[in-house]
């Protein structure tokens, strides 16, 4: 089997792998999308991006402190790490998320069983469709894209004292909810 690997990247997409061997300590990026992995080996401290979507993972190993990007959708995860800039964890078995780091800019957590989200103010993109959310309050003021289709949401607000949607919001998808009104964009 041929693998696309350099000293800094390991790309083993859709190879039917059940295990990964010991990893180079210099790796910056691992893409093991679309295999049959149930477990990942210890990850190198140098890693800043991990793409492990479409596997059979039930947990993740300890993640390096410098990891910025994690794509782990379509697994069987029940818990997630902290400290990322991009977190894509669609289609897992998640009923809650960890405390989201201030550094997080993009969160995609659709098709889980989430009932509430506590968001940080630095978030720019939120995709939380197809969960069990009943409200989205405390929306970040800098949010530019919000996709919250097919939940049970009755209202969307920045804060209770400041209703409305973020002023810079460019994309809003909220079909299949229980919204009775959609407030105007916030002035500030």
PDB file of C-alpha atoms in Angstrom:
ATOM      1  CA  UNK A   1       0.000   0.000   0.000  1.00  0.00           C
ATOM      2  CA  UNK A   2       1.349   3.438  -0.919  1.00  0.00           C
ATOM      3  CA  UNK A   3       1.125   6.237   1.621  1.00  0.00           C
ATOM      4  CA  UNK A   4       1.677   9.894   0.952  1.00  0.00           C
ATOM      5  CA  UNK A   5       4.070  10.789   3.741  1.00  0.00           C
ATOM      6  CA  UNK A   6       6.718  13.409   4.191  1.00  0.00           C
ATOM      7  CA  UNK A   7       8.656  14.279   7.270  1.00  0.00           C
ATOM      8  CA  UNK A   8       5.870  16.681   8.293  1.00  0.00           C
ATOM      9  CA  UNK A   9       2.696  15.098   6.858  1.00  0.00           C
ATOM     10  CA  UNK A  10       1.089  11.682   6.926  1.00  0.00           C
ATOM     11  CA  UNK A  11      -1.818  11.218   4.538  1.00  0.00           C
ATOM     12  CA  UNK A  12      -3.498   7.802   4.611  1.00  0.00           C
ATOM     13  CA  UNK A  13      -7.022   8.521   3.377  1.00  0.00           C
ATOM     14  CA  UNK A  14      -9.477   5.709   2.668  1.00  0.00           C
ATOM     15  CA  UNK A  15      -6.957   2.892   2.851  1.00  0.00           C
ATOM     16  CA  UNK A  16      -9.025   0.536   5.033  1.00  0.00           C
ATOM     17  CA  UNK A  17      -6.477   0.775   7.848  1.00  0.00           C
ATOM     18  CA  UNK A  18      -7.359  -0.662  11.248  1.00  0.00           C
ATOM     19  CA  UNK A  19      -4.247   0.653  13.022  1.00  0.00           C
ATOM     20  CA  UNK A  20      -1.560   3.267  12.581  1.00  0.00           C
ATOM     21  CA  UNK A  21       1.951   2.409  13.674  1.00  0.00           C
ATOM     22  CA  UNK A  22       4.256   4.596  15.684  1.00  0.00           C
ATOM     23  CA  UNK A  23       4.285   8.109  14.278  1.00  0.00           C
ATOM     24  CA  UNK A  24       7.230  10.319  13.410  1.00  0.00           C
ATOM     25  CA  UNK A  25       7.941  12.864  16.142  1.00  0.00           C
ATOM     26  CA  UNK A  26       8.197  15.655  13.528  1.00  0.00           C
ATOM     27  CA  UNK A  27       4.709  15.351  12.019  1.00  0.00           C
ATOM     28  CA  UNK A  28       2.705  18.574  11.699  1.00  0.00           C
ATOM     29  CA  UNK A  29      -0.365  17.117   9.965  1.00  0.00           C
ATOM     30  CA  UNK A  30      -2.085  13.721   9.986  1.00  0.00           C
ATOM     31  CA  UNK A  31      -4.942  12.918   7.635  1.00  0.00           C
ATOM     32  CA  UNK A  32      -6.325   9.427   8.274  1.00  0.00           C
ATOM     33  CA  UNK A  33      -9.835  10.158   6.983  1.00  0.00           C
ATOM     34  CA  UNK A  34     -12.029   7.228   5.949  1.00  0.00           C
ATOM     35  CA  UNK A  35     -10.315   4.213   7.505  1.00  0.00           C
ATOM     36  CA  UNK A  36     -11.437   1.685  10.117  1.00  0.00           C
ATOM     37  CA  UNK A  37      -9.372   3.019  12.997  1.00  0.00           C
ATOM     38  CA  UNK A  38     -10.733   2.301  16.472  1.00  0.00           C
ATOM     39  CA  UNK A  39      -7.790   3.923  18.246  1.00  0.00           C
ATOM     40  CA  UNK A  40      -5.027   6.366  17.411  1.00  0.00           C
ATOM     41  CA  UNK A  41      -1.455   5.927  18.629  1.00  0.00           C
ATOM     42  CA  UNK A  42       0.305   8.533  20.769  1.00  0.00           C
ATOM     43  CA  UNK A  43       0.445  11.753  18.775  1.00  0.00           C
ATOM     44  CA  UNK A  44       3.641  13.757  18.257  1.00  0.00           C
ATOM     45  CA  UNK A  45       3.958  17.001  20.210  1.00  0.00           C
ATOM     46  CA  UNK A  46       4.667  18.861  16.943  1.00  0.00           C
ATOM     47  CA  UNK A  47       1.200  18.089  15.485  1.00  0.00           C
ATOM     48  CA  UNK A  48      -0.979  21.111  14.659  1.00  0.00           C
ATOM     49  CA  UNK A  49      -3.688  19.479  12.478  1.00  0.00           C
ATOM     50  CA  UNK A  50      -5.482  16.125  12.805  1.00  0.00           C
ATOM     51  CA  UNK A  51      -8.095  14.949  10.302  1.00  0.00           C
ATOM     52  CA  UNK A  52      -9.594  11.657  11.513  1.00  0.00           C
ATOM     53  CA  UNK A  53     -13.157  11.869  10.182  1.00  0.00           C
ATOM     54  CA  UNK A  54     -14.976   8.681   9.067  1.00  0.00           C
ATOM     55  CA  UNK A  55     -13.344   6.152  11.374  1.00  0.00           C
ATOM     56  CA  UNK A  56     -14.594   4.105  14.333  1.00  0.00           C
ATOM     57  CA  UNK A  57     -12.900   6.079  17.111  1.00  0.00           C
ATOM     58  CA  UNK A  58     -14.580   6.042  20.523  1.00  0.00           C
ATOM     59  CA  UNK A  59     -11.925   8.236  22.174  1.00  0.00           C
ATOM     60  CA  UNK A  60      -8.935  10.321  21.252  1.00  0.00           C
ATOM     61  CA  UNK A  61      -5.445  10.036  22.689  1.00  0.00           C
ATOM     62  CA  UNK A  62      -3.955  12.963  24.581  1.00  0.00           C
ATOM     63  CA  UNK A  63      -3.732  15.780  22.077  1.00  0.00           C
ATOM     64  CA  UNK A  64      -0.646  17.975  21.728  1.00  0.00           C
ATOM     65  CA  UNK A  65      -0.938  21.430  23.285  1.00  0.00           C
ATOM     66  CA  UNK A  66      -0.169  23.061  19.921  1.00  0.00           C
ATOM     67  CA  UNK A  67      -2.972  21.292  18.028  1.00  0.00           C
ATOM     68  CA  UNK A  68      -5.097  23.962  16.319  1.00  0.00           C
ATOM     69  CA  UNK A  69      -7.299  21.989  13.923  1.00  0.00           C
ATOM     70  CA  UNK A  70      -9.271  18.847  14.716  1.00  0.00           C
ATOM     71  CA  UNK A  71     -11.685  17.239  12.261  1.00  0.00           C
ATOM     72  CA  UNK A  72     -13.150  14.195  14.022  1.00  0.00           C
ATOM     73  CA  UNK A  73     -16.652  13.865  12.603  1.00  0.00           C
ATOM     74  CA  UNK A  74     -18.393  10.583  11.858  1.00  0.00           C
ATOM     75  CA  UNK A  75     -16.827   8.617  14.678  1.00  0.00           C
ATOM     76  CA  UNK A  76     -18.267   7.344  17.957  1.00  0.00           C
ATOM     77  CA  UNK A  77     -16.729   9.942  20.247  1.00  0.00           C
ATOM     78  CA  UNK A  78     -18.447  10.903  23.481  1.00  0.00           C
ATOM     79  CA  UNK A  79     -15.894  13.482  24.710  1.00  0.00           C
ATOM     80  CA  UNK A  80     -13.704  16.145  23.096  1.00  0.00           C
ATOM     81  CA  UNK A  81     -10.498  18.029  23.923  1.00  0.00           C
ATOM     82  CA  UNK A  82     -10.052  21.727  24.652  1.00  0.00           C
ATOM     83  CA  UNK A  83      -7.739  24.398  23.194  1.00  0.00           C
ATOM     84  CA  UNK A  84      -8.388  24.454  19.420  1.00  0.00           C
ATOM     85  CA  UNK A  85      -9.009  27.074  16.706  1.00  0.00           C
ATOM     86  CA  UNK A  86     -11.125  24.776  14.505  1.00  0.00           C
ATOM     87  CA  UNK A  87     -13.243  21.924  15.823  1.00  0.00           C
ATOM     88  CA  UNK A  88     -15.306  19.794  13.444  1.00  0.00           C
ATOM     89  CA  UNK A  89     -17.048  17.024  15.395  1.00  0.00           C
ATOM     90  CA  UNK A  90     -20.189  16.363  13.366  1.00  0.00           C
ATOM     91  CA  UNK A  91     -21.955  12.999  13.611  1.00  0.00           C
ATOM     92  CA  UNK A  92     -20.615  11.585  16.845  1.00  0.00           C
ATOM     93  CA  UNK A  93     -22.459  10.574  20.004  1.00  0.00           C
ATOM     94  CA  UNK A  94     -21.904  13.864  21.844  1.00  0.00           C
ATOM     95  CA  UNK A  95     -24.430  15.094  24.403  1.00  0.00           C
ATOM     96  CA  UNK A  96     -22.208  17.975  25.561  1.00  0.00           C
ATOM     97  CA  UNK A  97     -19.085  19.808  24.529  1.00  0.00           C
ATOM     98  CA  UNK A  98     -16.113  20.711  26.712  1.00  0.00           C
ATOM     99  CA  UNK A  99     -15.526  24.310  27.686  1.00  0.00           C
ATOM    100  CA  UNK A 100     -14.711  25.969  24.398  1.00  0.00           C
ATOM    101  CA  UNK A 101     -11.372  27.794  24.287  1.00  0.00           C
ATOM    102  CA  UNK A 102     -11.201  31.513  23.563  1.00  0.00           C
ATOM    103  CA  UNK A 103      -9.020  30.657  20.555  1.00  0.00           C
ATOM    104  CA  UNK A 104     -11.860  28.741  18.816  1.00  0.00           C
ATOM    105  CA  UNK A 105     -12.931  30.430  15.565  1.00  0.00           C
ATOM    106  CA  UNK A 106     -14.958  27.653  13.895  1.00  0.00           C
ATOM    107  CA  UNK A 107     -17.214  25.053  15.511  1.00  0.00           C
ATOM    108  CA  UNK A 108     -19.091  22.420  13.509  1.00  0.00           C
ATOM    109  CA  UNK A 109     -20.968  20.081  15.858  1.00  0.00           C
ATOM    110  CA  UNK A 110     -24.028  19.028  13.858  1.00  0.00           C
ATOM    111  CA  UNK A 111     -25.834  15.692  14.025  1.00  0.00           C
ATOM    112  CA  UNK A 112     -25.124  15.003  17.690  1.00  0.00           C
ATOM    113  CA  UNK A 113     -27.382  15.057  20.771  1.00  0.00           C
ATOM    114  CA  UNK A 114     -26.417  18.465  22.154  1.00  0.00           C
ATOM    115  CA  UNK A 115     -29.029  20.252  24.278  1.00  0.00           C
ATOM    116  CA  UNK A 116     -27.112  23.474  24.969  1.00  0.00           C
ATOM    117  CA  UNK A 117     -24.028  25.353  23.869  1.00  0.00           C
ATOM    118  CA  UNK A 118     -21.929  27.828  25.799  1.00  0.00           C
ATOM    119  CA  UNK A 119     -20.120  29.876  23.167  1.00  0.00           C
ATOM    120  CA  UNK A 120     -17.058  32.085  23.376  1.00  0.00           C
ATOM    121  CA  UNK A 121     -16.976  35.577  21.912  1.00  0.00           C
ATOM    122  CA  UNK A 122     -14.188  34.833  19.396  1.00  0.00           C
ATOM    123  CA  UNK A 123     -16.292  32.356  17.410  1.00  0.00           C
ATOM    124  CA  UNK A 124     -16.850  33.367  13.766  1.00  0.00           C
ATOM    125  CA  UNK A 125     -18.549  30.237  12.347  1.00  0.00           C
ATOM    126  CA  UNK A 126     -21.081  28.035  14.130  1.00  0.00           C
ATOM    127  CA  UNK A 127     -22.705  25.005  12.524  1.00  0.00           C
ATOM    128  CA  UNK A 128     -24.862  23.205  15.109  1.00  0.00           C
ATOM    129  CA  UNK A 129     -27.649  21.802  12.955  1.00  0.00           C
ATOM    130  CA  UNK A 130     -29.574  18.622  13.779  1.00  0.00           C
ATOM    131  CA  UNK A 131     -29.133  18.537  17.556  1.00  0.00           C
ATOM    132  CA  UNK A 132     -31.619  18.943  20.412  1.00  0.00           C
ATOM    133  CA  UNK A 133     -30.975  22.629  21.121  1.00  0.00           C
ATOM    134  CA  UNK A 134     -33.923  24.644  22.433  1.00  0.00           C
ATOM    135  CA  UNK A 135     -32.198  28.019  22.475  1.00  0.00           C
ATOM    136  CA  UNK A 136     -29.129  29.810  21.210  1.00  0.00           C
ATOM    137  CA  UNK A 137     -28.451  32.742  23.483  1.00  0.00           C
ATOM    138  CA  UNK A 138     -25.148  34.423  24.049  1.00  0.00           C
ATOM    139  CA  UNK A 139     -24.332  34.407  20.349  1.00  0.00           C
ATOM    140  CA  UNK A 140     -20.872  35.902  19.775  1.00  0.00           C
ATOM    141  CA  UNK A 141     -21.059  39.478  18.529  1.00  0.00           C
ATOM    142  CA  UNK A 142     -18.491  38.701  15.784  1.00  0.00           C
ATOM    143  CA  UNK A 143     -20.362  35.684  14.393  1.00  0.00           C
ATOM    144  CA  UNK A 144     -20.494  35.768  10.569  1.00  0.00           C
ATOM    145  CA  UNK A 145     -22.042  32.365   9.793  1.00  0.00           C
ATOM    146  CA  UNK A 146     -24.715  30.516  11.771  1.00  0.00           C
ATOM    147  CA  UNK A 147     -26.294  27.249  10.727  1.00  0.00           C
ATOM    148  CA  UNK A 148     -28.696  25.898  13.336  1.00  0.00           C
ATOM    149  CA  UNK A 149     -31.259  24.047  11.193  1.00  0.00           C
ATOM    150  CA  UNK A 150     -33.420  21.268  12.643  1.00  0.00           C
ATOM    151  CA  UNK A 151     -33.229  21.820  16.368  1.00  0.00           C
ATOM    152  CA  UNK A 152     -36.007  22.919  18.734  1.00  0.00           C
ATOM    153  CA  UNK A 153     -34.890  26.564  18.936  1.00  0.00           C
ATOM    154  CA  UNK A 154     -37.509  29.140  19.906  1.00  0.00           C
ATOM    155  CA  UNK A 155     -35.279  32.266  19.903  1.00  0.00           C
ATOM    156  CA  UNK A 156     -31.857  33.539  18.880  1.00  0.00           C
ATOM    157  CA  UNK A 157     -30.157  36.324  20.853  1.00  0.00           C
ATOM    158  CA  UNK A 158     -26.769  37.841  21.579  1.00  0.00           C
ATOM    159  CA  UNK A 159     -27.669  38.352  25.252  1.00  0.00           C
ATOM    160  CA  UNK A 160     -30.885  38.651  27.211  1.00  0.00           C
ATOM    161  CA  UNK A 161     -30.295  42.398  27.580  1.00  0.00           C
ATOM    162  CA  UNK A 162     -29.412  42.824  23.911  1.00  0.00           C
ATOM    163  CA  UNK A 163     -31.789  40.804  21.704  1.00  0.00           C
ATOM    164  CA  UNK A 164     -31.198  40.365  18.029  1.00  0.00           C
ATOM    165  CA  UNK A 165     -28.589  38.790  15.834  1.00  0.00           C
ATOM    166  CA  UNK A 166     -24.933  39.810  15.502  1.00  0.00           C
ATOM    167  CA  UNK A 167     -24.507  42.850  13.253  1.00  0.00           C
ATOM    168  CA  UNK A 168     -21.889  41.212  10.998  1.00  0.00           C
ATOM    169  CA  UNK A 169     -23.861  37.995  10.448  1.00  0.00           C
ATOM    170  CA  UNK A 170     -23.626  37.135   6.740  1.00  0.00           C
ATOM    171  CA  UNK A 171     -25.225  33.669   6.658  1.00  0.00           C
ATOM    172  CA  UNK A 172     -28.161  32.460   8.754  1.00  0.00           C
ATOM    173  CA  UNK A 173     -29.753  29.055   8.244  1.00  0.00           C
ATOM    174  CA  UNK A 174     -32.387  28.200  10.830  1.00  0.00           C
ATOM    175  CA  UNK A 175     -35.023  26.069   9.066  1.00  0.00           C
ATOM    176  CA  UNK A 176     -36.889  23.356  10.947  1.00  0.00           C
ATOM    177  CA  UNK A 177     -36.977  25.088  14.345  1.00  0.00           C
ATOM    178  CA  UNK A 178     -39.769  26.499  16.510  1.00  0.00           C
ATOM    179  CA  UNK A 179     -38.945  30.167  15.938  1.00  0.00           C
ATOM    180  CA  UNK A 180     -41.965  32.455  16.230  1.00  0.00           C
ATOM    181  CA  UNK A 181     -40.116  35.621  15.228  1.00  0.00           C
ATOM    182  CA  UNK A 182     -36.747  36.598  13.845  1.00  0.00           C
ATOM    183  CA  UNK A 183     -35.303  39.725  15.386  1.00  0.00           C
ATOM    184  CA  UNK A 184     -33.410  42.309  13.357  1.00  0.00           C
ATOM    185  CA  UNK A 185     -29.651  42.431  13.258  1.00  0.00           C
ATOM    186  CA  UNK A 186     -28.061  44.074  16.266  1.00  0.00           C
ATOM    187  CA  UNK A 187     -26.827  47.649  15.968  1.00  0.00           C
ATOM    188  CA  UNK A 188     -23.704  47.041  17.989  1.00  0.00           C
TER     189      UNK A 188
END
